Coordinates of N, CA, C and O in Angstrom, one line a residue:
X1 N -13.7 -33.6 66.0 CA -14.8 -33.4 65.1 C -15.3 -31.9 65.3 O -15.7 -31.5 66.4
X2 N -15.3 -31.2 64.3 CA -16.1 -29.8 64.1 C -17.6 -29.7 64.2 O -18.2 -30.5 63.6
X3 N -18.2 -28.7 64.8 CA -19.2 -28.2 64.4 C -20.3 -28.5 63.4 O -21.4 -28.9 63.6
X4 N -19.7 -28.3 62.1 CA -20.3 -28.5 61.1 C -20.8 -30.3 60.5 O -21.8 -30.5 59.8
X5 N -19.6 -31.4 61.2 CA -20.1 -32.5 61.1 C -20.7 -32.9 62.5 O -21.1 -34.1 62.6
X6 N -20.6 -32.1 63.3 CA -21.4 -32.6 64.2 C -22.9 -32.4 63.9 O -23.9 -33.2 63.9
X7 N -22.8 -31.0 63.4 CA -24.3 -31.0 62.5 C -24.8 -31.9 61.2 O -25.8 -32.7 61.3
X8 N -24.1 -31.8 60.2 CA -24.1 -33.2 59.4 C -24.8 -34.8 59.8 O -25.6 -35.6 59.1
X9 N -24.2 -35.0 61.1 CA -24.5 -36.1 61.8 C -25.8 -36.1 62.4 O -26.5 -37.1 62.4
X10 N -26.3 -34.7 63.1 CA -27.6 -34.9 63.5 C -28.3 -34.7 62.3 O -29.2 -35.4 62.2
X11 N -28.2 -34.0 61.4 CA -29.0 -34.5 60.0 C -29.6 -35.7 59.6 O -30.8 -35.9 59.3
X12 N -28.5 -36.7 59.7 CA -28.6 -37.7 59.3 C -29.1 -39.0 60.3 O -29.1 -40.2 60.1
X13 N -29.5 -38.2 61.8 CA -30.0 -39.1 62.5 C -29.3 -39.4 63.7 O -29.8 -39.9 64.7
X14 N -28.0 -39.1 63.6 CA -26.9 -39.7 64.8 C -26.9 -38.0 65.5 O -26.4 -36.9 65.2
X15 N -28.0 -38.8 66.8 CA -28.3 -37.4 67.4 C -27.2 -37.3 68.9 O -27.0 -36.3 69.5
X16 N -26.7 -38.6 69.1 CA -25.4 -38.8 70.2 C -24.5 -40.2 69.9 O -24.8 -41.2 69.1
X17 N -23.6 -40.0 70.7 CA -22.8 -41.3 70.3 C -23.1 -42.8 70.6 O -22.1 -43.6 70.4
X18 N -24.4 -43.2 71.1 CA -24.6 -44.2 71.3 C -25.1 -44.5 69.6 O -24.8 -45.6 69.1
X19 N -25.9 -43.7 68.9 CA -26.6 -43.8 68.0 C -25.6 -44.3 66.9 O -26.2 -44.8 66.0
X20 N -23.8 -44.2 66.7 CA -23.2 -44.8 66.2 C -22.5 -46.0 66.2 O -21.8 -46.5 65.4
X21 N -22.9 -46.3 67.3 CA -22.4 -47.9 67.7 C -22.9 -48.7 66.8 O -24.0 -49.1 66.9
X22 N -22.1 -49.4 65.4 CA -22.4 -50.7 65.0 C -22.8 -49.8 63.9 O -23.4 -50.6 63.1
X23 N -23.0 -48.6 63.3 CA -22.7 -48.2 62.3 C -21.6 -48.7 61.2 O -20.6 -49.4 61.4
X24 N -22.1 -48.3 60.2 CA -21.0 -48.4 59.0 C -20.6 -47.1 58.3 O -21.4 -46.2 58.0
X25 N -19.5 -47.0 58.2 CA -19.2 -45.6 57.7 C -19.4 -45.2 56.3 O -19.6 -44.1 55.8
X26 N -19.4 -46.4 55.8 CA -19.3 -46.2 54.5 C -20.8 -45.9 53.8 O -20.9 -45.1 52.9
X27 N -21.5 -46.4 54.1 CA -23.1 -46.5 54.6 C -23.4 -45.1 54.5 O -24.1 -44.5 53.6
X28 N -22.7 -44.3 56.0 CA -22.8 -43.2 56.6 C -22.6 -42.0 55.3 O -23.4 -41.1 55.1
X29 N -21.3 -42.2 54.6 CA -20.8 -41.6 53.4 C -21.7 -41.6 52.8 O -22.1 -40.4 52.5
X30 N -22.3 -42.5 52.3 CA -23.1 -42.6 50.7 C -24.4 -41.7 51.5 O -24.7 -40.6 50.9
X31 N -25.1 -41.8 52.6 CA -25.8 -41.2 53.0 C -25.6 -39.5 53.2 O -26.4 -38.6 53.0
X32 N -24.4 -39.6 53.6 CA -24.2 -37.8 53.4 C -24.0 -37.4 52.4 O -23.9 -36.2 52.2
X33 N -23.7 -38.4 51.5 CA -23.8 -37.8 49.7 C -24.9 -37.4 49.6 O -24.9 -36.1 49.5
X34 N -25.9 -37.9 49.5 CA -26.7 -38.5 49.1 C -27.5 -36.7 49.4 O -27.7 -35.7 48.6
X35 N -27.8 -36.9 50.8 CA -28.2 -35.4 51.1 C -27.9 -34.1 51.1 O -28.6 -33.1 51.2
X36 N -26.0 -34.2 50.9 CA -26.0 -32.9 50.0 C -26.1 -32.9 49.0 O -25.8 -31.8 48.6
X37 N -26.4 -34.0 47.9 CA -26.5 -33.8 46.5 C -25.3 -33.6 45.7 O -25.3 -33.1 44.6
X38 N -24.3 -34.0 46.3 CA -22.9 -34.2 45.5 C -22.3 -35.0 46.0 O -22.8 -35.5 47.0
X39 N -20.6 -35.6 45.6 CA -19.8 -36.2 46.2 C -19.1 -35.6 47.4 O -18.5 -34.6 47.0
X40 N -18.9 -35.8 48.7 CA -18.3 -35.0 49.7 C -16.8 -35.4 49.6 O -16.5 -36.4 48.9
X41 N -16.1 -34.8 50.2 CA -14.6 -34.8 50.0 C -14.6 -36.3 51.0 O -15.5 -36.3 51.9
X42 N -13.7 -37.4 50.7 CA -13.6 -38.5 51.2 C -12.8 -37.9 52.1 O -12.1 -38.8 52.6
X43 N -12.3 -36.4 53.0 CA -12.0 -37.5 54.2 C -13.4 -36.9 55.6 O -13.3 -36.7 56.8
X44 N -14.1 -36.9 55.1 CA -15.5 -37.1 55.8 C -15.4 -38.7 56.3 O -15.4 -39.2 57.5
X45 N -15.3 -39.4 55.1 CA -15.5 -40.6 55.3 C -14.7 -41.3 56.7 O -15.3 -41.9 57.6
X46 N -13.1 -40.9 56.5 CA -12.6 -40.9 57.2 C -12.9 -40.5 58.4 O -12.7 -41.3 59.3
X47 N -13.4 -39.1 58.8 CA -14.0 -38.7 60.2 C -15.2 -39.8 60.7 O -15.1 -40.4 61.8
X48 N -16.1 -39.9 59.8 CA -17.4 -41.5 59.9 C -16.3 -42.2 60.8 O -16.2 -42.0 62.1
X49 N -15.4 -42.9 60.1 CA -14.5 -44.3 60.7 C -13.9 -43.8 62.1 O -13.8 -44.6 63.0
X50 N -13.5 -42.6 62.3 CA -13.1 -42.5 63.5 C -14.2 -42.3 64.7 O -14.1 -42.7 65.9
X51 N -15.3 -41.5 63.8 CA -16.4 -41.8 65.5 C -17.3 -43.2 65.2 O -18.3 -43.5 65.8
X52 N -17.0 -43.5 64.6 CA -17.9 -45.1 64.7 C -16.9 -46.0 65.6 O -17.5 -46.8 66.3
X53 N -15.3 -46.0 65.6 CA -14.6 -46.3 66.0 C -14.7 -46.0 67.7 O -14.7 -46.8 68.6
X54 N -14.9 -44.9 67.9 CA -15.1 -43.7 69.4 C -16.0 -44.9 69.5 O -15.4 -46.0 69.6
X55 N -17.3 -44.9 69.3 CA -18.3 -45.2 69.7 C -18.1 -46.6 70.3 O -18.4 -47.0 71.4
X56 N -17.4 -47.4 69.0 CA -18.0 -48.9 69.0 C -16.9 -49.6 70.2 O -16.7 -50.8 70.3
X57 N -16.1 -48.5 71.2 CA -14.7 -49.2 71.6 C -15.0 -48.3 73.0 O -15.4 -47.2 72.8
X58 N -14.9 -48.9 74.7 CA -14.6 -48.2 75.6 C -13.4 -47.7 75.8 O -13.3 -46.6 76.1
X59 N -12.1 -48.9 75.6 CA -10.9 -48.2 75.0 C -10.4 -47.9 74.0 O -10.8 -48.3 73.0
X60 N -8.9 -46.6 73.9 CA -9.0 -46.1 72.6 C -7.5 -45.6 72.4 O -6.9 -44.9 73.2
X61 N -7.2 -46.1 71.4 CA -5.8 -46.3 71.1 C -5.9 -44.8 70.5 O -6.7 -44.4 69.5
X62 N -4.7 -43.9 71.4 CA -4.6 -42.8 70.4 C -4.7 -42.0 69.3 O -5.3 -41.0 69.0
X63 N -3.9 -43.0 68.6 CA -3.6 -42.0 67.0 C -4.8 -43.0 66.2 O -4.8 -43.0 64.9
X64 N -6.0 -43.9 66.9 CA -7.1 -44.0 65.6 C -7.9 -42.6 66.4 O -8.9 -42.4 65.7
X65 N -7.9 -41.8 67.3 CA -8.7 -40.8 67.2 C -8.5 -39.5 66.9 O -8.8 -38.4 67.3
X66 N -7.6 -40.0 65.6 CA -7.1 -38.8 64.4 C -8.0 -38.9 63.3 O -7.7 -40.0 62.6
X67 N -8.9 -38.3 62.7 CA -9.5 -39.2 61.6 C -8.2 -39.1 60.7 O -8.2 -40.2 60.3
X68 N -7.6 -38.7 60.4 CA -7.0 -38.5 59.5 C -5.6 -40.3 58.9 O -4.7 -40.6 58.1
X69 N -6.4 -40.8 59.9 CA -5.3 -42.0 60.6 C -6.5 -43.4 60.1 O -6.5 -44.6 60.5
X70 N -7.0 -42.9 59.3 CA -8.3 -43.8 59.1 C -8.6 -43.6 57.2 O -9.6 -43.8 56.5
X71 N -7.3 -43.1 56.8 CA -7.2 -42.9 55.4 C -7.3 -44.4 54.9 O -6.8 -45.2 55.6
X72 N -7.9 -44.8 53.7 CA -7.5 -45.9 53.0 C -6.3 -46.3 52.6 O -6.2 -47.4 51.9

């Protein structure tokens, strides 16, 4: 995760990673729509599902901490 959604995220409230535990991503999406005022590129979405994933799991199967591995 970059910078920039790291910032995104404390925007929107998720100020560390406990604060995503039991999140929804999709939830998460419509909310970062929402606040930039446009549709964001869906694979945001995808980055959501991978740290909600981080979060909600002590163990962690590799390739889901690709977001990119979290496509529809």
């Amino acid at each position: 995760m970059g910078k920039a959604t790291e910032q995104d995220l404390i925007e929107m409230g998720y100020t560390d990673i406990e604060s995503l535990r039991g999140q929804d991503p999709q939830s998460m999406y419509e909310q970062h729509c929402t606040l930039k005022g446009c549709r964001v590129d869906r694979c945001q979405l995808y980055v959501f599902r991978c740290a909600v994933y981080f979060a909600d799991n002590e163990i962690h199967e590799s390739e889901k901490l690709k977001w990119w591995n979290w496509k529809d």
